[in-house]
PDB file of C-alpha atoms in Angstrom:
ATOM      1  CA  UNK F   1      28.340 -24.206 -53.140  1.00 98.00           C
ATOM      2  CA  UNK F   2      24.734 -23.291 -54.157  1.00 98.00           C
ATOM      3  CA  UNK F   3      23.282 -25.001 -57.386  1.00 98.00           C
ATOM      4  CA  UNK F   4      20.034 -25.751 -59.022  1.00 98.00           C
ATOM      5  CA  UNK F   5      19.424 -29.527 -58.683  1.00 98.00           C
ATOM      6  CA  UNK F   6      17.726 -31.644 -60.695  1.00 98.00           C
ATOM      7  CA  UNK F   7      15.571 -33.675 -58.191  1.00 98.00           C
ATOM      8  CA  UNK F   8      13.245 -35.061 -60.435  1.00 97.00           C
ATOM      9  CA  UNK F   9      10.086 -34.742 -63.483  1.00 97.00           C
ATOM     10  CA  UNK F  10       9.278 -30.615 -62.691  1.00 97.00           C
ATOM     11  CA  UNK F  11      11.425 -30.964 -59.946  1.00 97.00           C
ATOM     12  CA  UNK F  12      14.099 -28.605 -59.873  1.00 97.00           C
ATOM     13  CA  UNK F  13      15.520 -27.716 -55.801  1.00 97.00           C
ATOM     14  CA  UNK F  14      18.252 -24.909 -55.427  1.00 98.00           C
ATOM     15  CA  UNK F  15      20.527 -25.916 -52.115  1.00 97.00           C
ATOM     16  CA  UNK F  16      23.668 -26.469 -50.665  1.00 97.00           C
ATOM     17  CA  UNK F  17      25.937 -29.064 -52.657  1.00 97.00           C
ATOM     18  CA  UNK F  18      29.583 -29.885 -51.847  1.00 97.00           C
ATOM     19  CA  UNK F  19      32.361 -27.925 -54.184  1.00 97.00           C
ATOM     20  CA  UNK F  20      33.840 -29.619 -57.356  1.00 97.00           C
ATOM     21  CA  UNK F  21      37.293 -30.091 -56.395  1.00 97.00           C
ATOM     22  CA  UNK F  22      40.217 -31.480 -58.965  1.00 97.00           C
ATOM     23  CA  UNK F  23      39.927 -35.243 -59.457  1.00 94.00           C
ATOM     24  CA  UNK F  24      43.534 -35.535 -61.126  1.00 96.00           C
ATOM     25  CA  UNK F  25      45.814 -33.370 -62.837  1.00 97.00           C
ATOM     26  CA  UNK F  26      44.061 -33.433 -66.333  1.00 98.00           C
ATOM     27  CA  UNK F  27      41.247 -31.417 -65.332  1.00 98.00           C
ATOM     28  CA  UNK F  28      40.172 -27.854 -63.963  1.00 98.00           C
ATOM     29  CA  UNK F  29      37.276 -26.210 -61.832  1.00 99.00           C
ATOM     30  CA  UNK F  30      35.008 -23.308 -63.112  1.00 98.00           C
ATOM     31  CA  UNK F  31      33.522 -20.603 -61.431  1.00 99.00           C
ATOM     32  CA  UNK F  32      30.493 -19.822 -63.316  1.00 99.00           C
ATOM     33  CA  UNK F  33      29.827 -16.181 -63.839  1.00 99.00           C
ATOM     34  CA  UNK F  34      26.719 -16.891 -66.422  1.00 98.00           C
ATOM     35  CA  UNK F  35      24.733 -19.587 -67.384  1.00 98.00           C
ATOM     36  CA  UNK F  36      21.558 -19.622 -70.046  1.00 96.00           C
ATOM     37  CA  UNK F  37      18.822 -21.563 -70.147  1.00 96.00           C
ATOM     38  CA  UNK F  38      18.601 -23.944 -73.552  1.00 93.00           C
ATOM     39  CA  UNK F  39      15.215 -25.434 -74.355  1.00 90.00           C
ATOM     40  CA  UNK F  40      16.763 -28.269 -74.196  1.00 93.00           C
ATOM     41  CA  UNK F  41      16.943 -27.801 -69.965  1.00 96.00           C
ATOM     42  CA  UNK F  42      13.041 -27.181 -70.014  1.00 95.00           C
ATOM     43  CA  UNK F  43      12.673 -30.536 -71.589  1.00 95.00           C
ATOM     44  CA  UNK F  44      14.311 -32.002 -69.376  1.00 97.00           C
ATOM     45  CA  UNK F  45      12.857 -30.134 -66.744  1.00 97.00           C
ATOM     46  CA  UNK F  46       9.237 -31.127 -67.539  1.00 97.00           C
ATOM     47  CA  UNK F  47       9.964 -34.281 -69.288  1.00 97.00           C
ATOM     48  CA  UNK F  48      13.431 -35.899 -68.375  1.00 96.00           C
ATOM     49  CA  UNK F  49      15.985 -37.575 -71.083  1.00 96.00           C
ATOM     50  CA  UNK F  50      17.688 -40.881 -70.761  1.00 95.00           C
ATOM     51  CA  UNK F  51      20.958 -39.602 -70.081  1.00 96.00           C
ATOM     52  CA  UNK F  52      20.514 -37.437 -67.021  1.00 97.00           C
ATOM     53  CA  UNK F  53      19.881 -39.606 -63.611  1.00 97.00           C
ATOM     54  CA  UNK F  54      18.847 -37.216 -61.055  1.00 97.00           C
ATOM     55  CA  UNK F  55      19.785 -35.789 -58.609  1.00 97.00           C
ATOM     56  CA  UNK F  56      22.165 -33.946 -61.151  1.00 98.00           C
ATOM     57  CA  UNK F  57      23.038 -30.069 -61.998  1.00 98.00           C
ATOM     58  CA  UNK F  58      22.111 -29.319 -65.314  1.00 98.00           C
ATOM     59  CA  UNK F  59      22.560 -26.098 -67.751  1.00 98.00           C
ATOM     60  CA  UNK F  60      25.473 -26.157 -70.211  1.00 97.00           C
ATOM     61  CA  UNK F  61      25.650 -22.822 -71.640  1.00 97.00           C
ATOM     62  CA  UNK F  62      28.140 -21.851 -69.586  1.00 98.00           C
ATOM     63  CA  UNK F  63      30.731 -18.762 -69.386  1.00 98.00           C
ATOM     64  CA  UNK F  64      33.130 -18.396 -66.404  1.00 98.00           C
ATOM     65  CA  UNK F  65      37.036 -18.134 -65.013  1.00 99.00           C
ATOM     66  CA  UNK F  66      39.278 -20.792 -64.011  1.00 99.00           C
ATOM     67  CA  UNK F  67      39.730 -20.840 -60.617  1.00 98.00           C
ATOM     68  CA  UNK F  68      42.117 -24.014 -60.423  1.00 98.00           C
ATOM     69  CA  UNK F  69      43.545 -26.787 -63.154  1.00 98.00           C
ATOM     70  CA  UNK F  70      45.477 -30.494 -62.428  1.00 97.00           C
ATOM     71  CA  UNK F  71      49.284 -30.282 -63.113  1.00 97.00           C
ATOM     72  CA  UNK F  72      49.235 -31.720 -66.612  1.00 97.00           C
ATOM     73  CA  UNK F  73      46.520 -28.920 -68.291  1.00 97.00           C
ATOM     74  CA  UNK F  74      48.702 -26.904 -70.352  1.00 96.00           C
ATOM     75  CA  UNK F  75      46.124 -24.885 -72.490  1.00 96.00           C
ATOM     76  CA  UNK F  76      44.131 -23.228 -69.813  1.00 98.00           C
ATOM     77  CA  UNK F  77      45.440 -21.599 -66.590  1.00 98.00           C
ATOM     78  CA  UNK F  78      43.919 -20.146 -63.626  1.00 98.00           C
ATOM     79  CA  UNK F  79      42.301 -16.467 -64.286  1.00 98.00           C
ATOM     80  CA  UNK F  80      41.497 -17.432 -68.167  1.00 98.00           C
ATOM     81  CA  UNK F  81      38.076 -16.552 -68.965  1.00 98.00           C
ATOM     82  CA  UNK F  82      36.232 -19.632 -71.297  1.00 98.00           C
ATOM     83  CA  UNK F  83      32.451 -20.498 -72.562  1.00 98.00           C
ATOM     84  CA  UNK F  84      31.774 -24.186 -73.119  1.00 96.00           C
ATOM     85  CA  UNK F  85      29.405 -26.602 -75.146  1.00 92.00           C
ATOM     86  CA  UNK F  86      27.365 -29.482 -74.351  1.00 94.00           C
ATOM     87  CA  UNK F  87      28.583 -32.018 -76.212  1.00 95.00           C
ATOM     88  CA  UNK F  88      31.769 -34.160 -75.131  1.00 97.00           C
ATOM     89  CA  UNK F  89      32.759 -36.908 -78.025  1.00 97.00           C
ATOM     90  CA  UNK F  90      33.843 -40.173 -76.646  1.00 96.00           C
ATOM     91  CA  UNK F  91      37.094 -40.138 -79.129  1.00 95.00           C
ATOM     92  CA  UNK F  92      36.769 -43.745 -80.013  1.00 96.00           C
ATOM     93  CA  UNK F  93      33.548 -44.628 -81.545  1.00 97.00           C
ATOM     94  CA  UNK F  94      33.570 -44.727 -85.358  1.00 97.00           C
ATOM     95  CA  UNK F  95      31.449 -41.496 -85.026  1.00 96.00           C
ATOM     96  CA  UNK F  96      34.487 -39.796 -83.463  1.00 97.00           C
ATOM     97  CA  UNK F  97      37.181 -41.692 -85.360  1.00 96.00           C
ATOM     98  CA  UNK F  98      35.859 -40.458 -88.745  1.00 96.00           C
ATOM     99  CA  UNK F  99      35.300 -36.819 -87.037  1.00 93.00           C
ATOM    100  CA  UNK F 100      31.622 -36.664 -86.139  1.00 93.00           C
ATOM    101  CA  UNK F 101      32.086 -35.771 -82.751  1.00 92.00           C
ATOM    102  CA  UNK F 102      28.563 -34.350 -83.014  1.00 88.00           C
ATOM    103  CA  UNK F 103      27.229 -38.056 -83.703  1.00 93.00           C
ATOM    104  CA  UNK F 104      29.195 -39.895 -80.783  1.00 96.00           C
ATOM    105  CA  UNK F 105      27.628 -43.387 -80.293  1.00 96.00           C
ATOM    106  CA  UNK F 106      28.233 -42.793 -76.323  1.00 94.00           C
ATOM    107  CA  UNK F 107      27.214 -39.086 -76.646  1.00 92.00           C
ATOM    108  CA  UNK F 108      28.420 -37.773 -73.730  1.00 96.00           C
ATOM    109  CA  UNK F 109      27.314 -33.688 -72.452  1.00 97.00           C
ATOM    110  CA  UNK F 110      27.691 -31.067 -69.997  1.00 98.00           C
ATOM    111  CA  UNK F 111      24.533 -30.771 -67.678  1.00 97.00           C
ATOM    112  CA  UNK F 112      23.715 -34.384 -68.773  1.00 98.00           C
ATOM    113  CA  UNK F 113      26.236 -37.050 -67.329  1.00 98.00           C
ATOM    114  CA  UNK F 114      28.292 -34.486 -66.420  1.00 98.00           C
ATOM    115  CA  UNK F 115      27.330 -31.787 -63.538  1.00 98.00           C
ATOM    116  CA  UNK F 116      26.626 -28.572 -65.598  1.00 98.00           C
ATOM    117  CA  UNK F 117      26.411 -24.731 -65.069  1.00 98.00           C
ATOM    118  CA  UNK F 118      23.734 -23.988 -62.876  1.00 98.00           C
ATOM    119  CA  UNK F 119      25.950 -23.835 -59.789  1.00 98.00           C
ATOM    120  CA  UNK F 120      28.629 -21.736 -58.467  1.00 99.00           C
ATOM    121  CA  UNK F 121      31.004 -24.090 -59.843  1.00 99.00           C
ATOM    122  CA  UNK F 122      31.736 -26.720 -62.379  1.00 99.00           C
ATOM    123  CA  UNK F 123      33.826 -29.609 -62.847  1.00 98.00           C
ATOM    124  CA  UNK F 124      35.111 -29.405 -66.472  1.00 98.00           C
ATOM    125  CA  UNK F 125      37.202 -33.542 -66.258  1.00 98.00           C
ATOM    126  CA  UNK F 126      39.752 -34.251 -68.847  1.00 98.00           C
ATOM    127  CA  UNK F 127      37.663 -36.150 -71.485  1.00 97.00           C
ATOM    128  CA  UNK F 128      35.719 -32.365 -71.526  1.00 98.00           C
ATOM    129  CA  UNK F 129      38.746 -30.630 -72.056  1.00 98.00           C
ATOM    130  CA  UNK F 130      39.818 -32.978 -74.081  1.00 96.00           C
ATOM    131  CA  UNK F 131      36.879 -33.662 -76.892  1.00 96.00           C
ATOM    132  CA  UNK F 132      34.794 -31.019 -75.788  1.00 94.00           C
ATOM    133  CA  UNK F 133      33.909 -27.615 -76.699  1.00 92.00           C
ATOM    134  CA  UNK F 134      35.667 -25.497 -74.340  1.00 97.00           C
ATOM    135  CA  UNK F 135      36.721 -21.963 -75.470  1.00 97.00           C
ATOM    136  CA  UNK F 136      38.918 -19.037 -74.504  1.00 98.00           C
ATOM    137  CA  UNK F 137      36.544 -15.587 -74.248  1.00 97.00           C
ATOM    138  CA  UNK F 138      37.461 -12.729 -76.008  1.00 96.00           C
ATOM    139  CA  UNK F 139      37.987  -9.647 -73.732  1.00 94.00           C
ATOM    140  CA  UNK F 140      35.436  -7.773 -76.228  1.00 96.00           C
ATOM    141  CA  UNK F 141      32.921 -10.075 -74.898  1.00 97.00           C
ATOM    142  CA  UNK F 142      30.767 -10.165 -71.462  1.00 98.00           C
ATOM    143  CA  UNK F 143      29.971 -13.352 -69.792  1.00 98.00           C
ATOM    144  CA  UNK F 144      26.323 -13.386 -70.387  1.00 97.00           C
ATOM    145  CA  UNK F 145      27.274 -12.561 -73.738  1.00 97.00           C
ATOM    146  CA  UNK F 146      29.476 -15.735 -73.808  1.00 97.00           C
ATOM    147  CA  UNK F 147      26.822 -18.181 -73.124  1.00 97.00           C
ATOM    148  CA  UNK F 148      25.676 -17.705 -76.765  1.00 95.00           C
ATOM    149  CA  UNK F 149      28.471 -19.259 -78.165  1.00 94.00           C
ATOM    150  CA  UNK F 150      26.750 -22.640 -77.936  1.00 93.00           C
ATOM    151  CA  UNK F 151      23.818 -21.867 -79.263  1.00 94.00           C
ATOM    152  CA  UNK F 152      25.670 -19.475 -82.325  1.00 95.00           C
ATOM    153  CA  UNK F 153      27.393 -22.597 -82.850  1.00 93.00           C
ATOM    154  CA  UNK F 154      23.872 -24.682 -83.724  1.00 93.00           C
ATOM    155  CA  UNK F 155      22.818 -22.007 -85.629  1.00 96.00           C
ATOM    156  CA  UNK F 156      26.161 -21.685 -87.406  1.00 96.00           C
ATOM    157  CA  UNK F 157      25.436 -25.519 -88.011  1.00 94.00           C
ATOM    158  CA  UNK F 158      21.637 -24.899 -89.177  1.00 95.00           C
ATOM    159  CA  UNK F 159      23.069 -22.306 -91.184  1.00 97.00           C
ATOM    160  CA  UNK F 160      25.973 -23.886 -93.456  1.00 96.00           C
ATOM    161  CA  UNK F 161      23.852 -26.472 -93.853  1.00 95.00           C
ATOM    162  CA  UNK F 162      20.748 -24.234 -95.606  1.00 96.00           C
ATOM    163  CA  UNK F 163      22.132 -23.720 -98.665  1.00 92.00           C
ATOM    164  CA  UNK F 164      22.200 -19.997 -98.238  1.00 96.00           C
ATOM    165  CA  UNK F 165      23.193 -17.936-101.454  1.00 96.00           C
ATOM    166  CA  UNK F 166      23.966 -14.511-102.043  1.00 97.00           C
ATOM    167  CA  UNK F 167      21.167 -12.920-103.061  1.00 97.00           C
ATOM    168  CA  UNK F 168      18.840 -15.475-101.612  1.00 97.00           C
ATOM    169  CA  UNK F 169      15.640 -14.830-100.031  1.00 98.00           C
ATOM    170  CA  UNK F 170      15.484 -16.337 -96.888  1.00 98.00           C
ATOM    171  CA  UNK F 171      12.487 -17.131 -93.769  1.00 98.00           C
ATOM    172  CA  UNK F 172      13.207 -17.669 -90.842  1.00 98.00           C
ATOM    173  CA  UNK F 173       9.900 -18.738 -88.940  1.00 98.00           C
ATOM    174  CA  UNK F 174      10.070 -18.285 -84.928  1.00 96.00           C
ATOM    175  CA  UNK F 175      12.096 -14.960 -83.554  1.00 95.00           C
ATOM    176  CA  UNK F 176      13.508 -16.331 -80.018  1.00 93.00           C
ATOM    177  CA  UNK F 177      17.508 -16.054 -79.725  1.00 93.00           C
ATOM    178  CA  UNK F 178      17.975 -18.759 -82.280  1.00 95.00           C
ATOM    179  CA  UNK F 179      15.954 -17.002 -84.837  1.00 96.00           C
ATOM    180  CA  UNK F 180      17.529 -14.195 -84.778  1.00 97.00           C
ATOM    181  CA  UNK F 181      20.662 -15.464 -84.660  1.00 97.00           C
ATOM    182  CA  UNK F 182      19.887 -17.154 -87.405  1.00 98.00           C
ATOM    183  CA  UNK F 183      18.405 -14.126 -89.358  1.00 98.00           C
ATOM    184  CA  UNK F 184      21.802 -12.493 -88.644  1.00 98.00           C
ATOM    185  CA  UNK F 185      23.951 -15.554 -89.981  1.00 98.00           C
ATOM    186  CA  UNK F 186      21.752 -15.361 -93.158  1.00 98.00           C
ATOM    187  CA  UNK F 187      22.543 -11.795 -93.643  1.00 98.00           C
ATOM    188  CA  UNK F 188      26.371 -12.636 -93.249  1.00 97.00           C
ATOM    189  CA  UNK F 189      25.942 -15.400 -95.776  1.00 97.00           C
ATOM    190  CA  UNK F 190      24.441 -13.065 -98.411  1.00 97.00           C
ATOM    191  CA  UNK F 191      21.379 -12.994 -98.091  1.00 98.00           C
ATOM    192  CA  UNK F 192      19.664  -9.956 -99.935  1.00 97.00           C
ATOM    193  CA  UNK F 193      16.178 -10.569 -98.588  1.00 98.00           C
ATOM    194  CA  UNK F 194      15.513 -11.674 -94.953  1.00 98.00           C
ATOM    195  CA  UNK F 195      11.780 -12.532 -93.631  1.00 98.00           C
ATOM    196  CA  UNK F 196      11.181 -13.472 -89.917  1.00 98.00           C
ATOM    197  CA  UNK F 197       7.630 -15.016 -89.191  1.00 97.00           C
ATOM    198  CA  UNK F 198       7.131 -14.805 -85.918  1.00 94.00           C
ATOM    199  CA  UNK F 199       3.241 -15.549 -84.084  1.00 91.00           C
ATOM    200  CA  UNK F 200       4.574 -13.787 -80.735  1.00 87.00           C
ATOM    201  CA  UNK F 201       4.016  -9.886 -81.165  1.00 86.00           C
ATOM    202  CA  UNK F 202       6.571  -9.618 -78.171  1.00 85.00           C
ATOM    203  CA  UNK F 203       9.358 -11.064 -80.287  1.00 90.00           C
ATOM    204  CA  UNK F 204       8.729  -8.861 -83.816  1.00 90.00           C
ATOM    205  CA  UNK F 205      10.653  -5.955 -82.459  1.00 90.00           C
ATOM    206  CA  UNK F 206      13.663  -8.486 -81.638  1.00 93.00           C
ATOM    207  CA  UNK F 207      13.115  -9.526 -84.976  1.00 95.00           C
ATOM    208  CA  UNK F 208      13.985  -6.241 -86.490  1.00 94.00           C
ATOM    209  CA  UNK F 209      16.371  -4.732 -84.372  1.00 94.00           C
ATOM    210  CA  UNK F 210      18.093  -7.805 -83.336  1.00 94.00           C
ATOM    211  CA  UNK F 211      17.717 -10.112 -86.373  1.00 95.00           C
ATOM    212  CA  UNK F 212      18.036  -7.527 -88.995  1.00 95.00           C
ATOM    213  CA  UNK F 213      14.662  -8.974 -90.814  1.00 97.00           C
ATOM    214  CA  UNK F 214      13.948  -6.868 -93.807  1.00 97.00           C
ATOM    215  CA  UNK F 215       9.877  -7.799 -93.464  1.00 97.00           C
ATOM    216  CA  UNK F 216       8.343  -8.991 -90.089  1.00 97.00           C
ATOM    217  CA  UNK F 217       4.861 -11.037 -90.351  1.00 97.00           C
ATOM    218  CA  UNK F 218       2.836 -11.827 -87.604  1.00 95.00           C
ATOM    219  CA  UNK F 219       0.606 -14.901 -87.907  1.00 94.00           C
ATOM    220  CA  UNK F 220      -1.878 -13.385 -85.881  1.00 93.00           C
ATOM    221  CA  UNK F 221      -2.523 -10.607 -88.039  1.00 92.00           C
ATOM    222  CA  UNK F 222      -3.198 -13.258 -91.428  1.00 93.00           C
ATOM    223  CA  UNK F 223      -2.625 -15.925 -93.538  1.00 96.00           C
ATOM    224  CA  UNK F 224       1.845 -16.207 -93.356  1.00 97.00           C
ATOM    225  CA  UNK F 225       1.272 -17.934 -96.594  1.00 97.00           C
ATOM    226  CA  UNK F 226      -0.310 -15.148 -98.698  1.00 97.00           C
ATOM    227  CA  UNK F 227       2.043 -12.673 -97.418  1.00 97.00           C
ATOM    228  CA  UNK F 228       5.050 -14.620 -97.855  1.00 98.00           C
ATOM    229  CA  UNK F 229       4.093 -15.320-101.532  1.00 97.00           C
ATOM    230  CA  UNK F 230       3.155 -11.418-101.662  1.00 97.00           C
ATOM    231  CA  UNK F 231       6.642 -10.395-100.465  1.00 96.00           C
ATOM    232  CA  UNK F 232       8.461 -12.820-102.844  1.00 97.00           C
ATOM    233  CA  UNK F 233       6.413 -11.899-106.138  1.00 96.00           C
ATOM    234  CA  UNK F 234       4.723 -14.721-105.908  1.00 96.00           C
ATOM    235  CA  UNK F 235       7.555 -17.809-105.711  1.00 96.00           C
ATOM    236  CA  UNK F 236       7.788 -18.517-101.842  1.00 97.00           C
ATOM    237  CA  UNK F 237      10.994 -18.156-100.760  1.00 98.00           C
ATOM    238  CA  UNK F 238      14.426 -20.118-101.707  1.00 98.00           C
ATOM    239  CA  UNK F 239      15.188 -20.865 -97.771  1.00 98.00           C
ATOM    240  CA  UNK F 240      13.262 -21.538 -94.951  1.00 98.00           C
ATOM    241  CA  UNK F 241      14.517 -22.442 -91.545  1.00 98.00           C
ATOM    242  CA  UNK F 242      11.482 -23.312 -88.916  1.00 98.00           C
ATOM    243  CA  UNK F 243      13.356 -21.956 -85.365  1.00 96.00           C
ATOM    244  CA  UNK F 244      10.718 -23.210 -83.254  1.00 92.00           C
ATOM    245  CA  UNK F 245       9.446 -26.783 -82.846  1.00 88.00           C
ATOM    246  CA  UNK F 246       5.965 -26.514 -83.397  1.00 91.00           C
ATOM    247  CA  UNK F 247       4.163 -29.025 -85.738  1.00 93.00           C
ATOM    248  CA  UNK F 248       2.486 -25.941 -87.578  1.00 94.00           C
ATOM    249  CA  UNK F 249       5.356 -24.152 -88.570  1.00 95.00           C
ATOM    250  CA  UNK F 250       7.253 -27.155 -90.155  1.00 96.00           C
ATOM    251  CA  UNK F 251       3.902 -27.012 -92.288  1.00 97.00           C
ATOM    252  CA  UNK F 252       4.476 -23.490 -92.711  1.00 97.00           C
ATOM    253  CA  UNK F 253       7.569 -23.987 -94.313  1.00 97.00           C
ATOM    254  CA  UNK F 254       6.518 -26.356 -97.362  1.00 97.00           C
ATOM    255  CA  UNK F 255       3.859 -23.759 -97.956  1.00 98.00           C
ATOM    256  CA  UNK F 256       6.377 -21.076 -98.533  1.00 98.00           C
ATOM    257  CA  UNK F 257       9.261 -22.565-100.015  1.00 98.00           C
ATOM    258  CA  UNK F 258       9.701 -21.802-103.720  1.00 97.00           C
ATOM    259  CA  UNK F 259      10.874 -24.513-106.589  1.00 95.00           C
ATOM    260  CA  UNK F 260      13.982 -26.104-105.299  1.00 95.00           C
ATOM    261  CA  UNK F 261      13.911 -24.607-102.273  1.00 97.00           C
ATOM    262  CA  UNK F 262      15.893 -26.057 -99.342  1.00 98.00           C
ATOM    263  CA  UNK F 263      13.811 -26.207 -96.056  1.00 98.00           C
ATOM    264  CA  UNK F 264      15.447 -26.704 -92.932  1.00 97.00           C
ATOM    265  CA  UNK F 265      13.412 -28.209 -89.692  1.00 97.00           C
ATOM    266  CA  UNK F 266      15.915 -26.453 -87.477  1.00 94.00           C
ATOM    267  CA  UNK F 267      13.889 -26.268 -84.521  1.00 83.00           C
TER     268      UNK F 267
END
């Protein structure tokens, strides 16, 4: 099959690798019909991480049909359409025991120890299928629009997590797919007042029609702080949720943020 192959630091070589085939009856092959590119795959791209050894196939944002399952896989069959996660819990740590998958000691992921999606095919084994997040597609969704259910399910995270209440007013700085995810989820959560702050003129069009934001500000066009304070009468706002990992915008975000505010370094 053809797939994308980590080689190396900026190294990334797309050739000929051999097919995943079934390495016992608890698991199942892929075929991958979409796969979207995290941040977290540019990182490793340009900068490597500690649990992928190249040569590997990274990617794990993966949507695609089961072309074949082991004898003993009972909830999937071959035809069914599924998206996946990243993250694959151990099941035995004291993380996993007390049900933090999410904070596995061993910490196990798709497109990190495991082959991921940017290939033809993918080798989901039966510790994935197992402790992993591996979902059955609705047949109202495409598979490109499937590959967001790993990233929805961050910002679903981000988003319980920010103290959202109805009638809150809530910023969301950085307008890429997470923001306005993210701006959506706040909506859904009761928001009554959403503000996306965005420094990208590109993305403040996705942060209307996409994230629903009730006031766009560009930091290009003045101070984020003044007009933040001048769209909340003057008491910053009671959320903020920085979608973007620069050091300036996690500043941002104390400037804003109202008395008692709950400020959330998403990105």
């Amino acid at each position: 099959m053809k797939a994308a192959i980590l080689e190396g630091i900026d190294a990334i070589r797309v050739g000929q690798v051999p097919d995943p085939v079934l390495e016992d009856e608890h698991c199942l092959i892929l075929k991958v019909h979409a796969c979207a590119v995290c941040g977290s795959d540019i990182r490793i791209w340009h900068h490597g991480n500690s649990r992928v050894r190249p040569p590997q196939i990274i990617g794990h944002e993966i949507a695609g049909e089961v072309v074949a399952v082991g004898q003993a896989v009972t909830r999937f069959r071959v035809g069914d359409r599924l998206a996946t996660g990243a993250d694959v819990p151990c099941g035995e740590c004291i993380w996993c025991r007390d049900g933090l998958g999410n904070n596995c000691a061993i910490n196990y992921a798709i497109g990190y120890q495991f082959p991921g999606g940017f290939a033809e095919y993918v080798h989901l084994n039966a510790l994935t299928l197992r402790t992993g997040a591996v979902h059955h597609i609705p047949d109202s969704l495409t598979y490109s629009q499937a590959t967001l259910a790993e990233p929805l399910g961050c910002c679903l995270n981000g988003a319980e997590m920010s103290n959202i209440r109805p009638g809150a007013t809530v910023v969301v700085i950085g307008a890429g797919p997470a923001g306005c995810m993210l701006m959506q989820l706040a909506r859904s959560m009761g928001a009554l007042k959403v503000i996306a702050v965005q420094r990208s003129r590109g993305r403040l069009k996705a942060a209307r029609e996409i994230g629903g934001a009730d006031i766009v500000i560009c930091t290009l066009d003045g101070d984020p702080v003044q007009a933040v304070l001048a769209a909340t009468d003057g008491q910053g706002a009671d959320v903020i949720i920085t979608a973007t990992s620069a050091i300036e915008s996690h500043r941002l975000a104390f400037q804003i943020a109202r008395n008692r505010a709950t400020i959330n370094l998403f990105g």
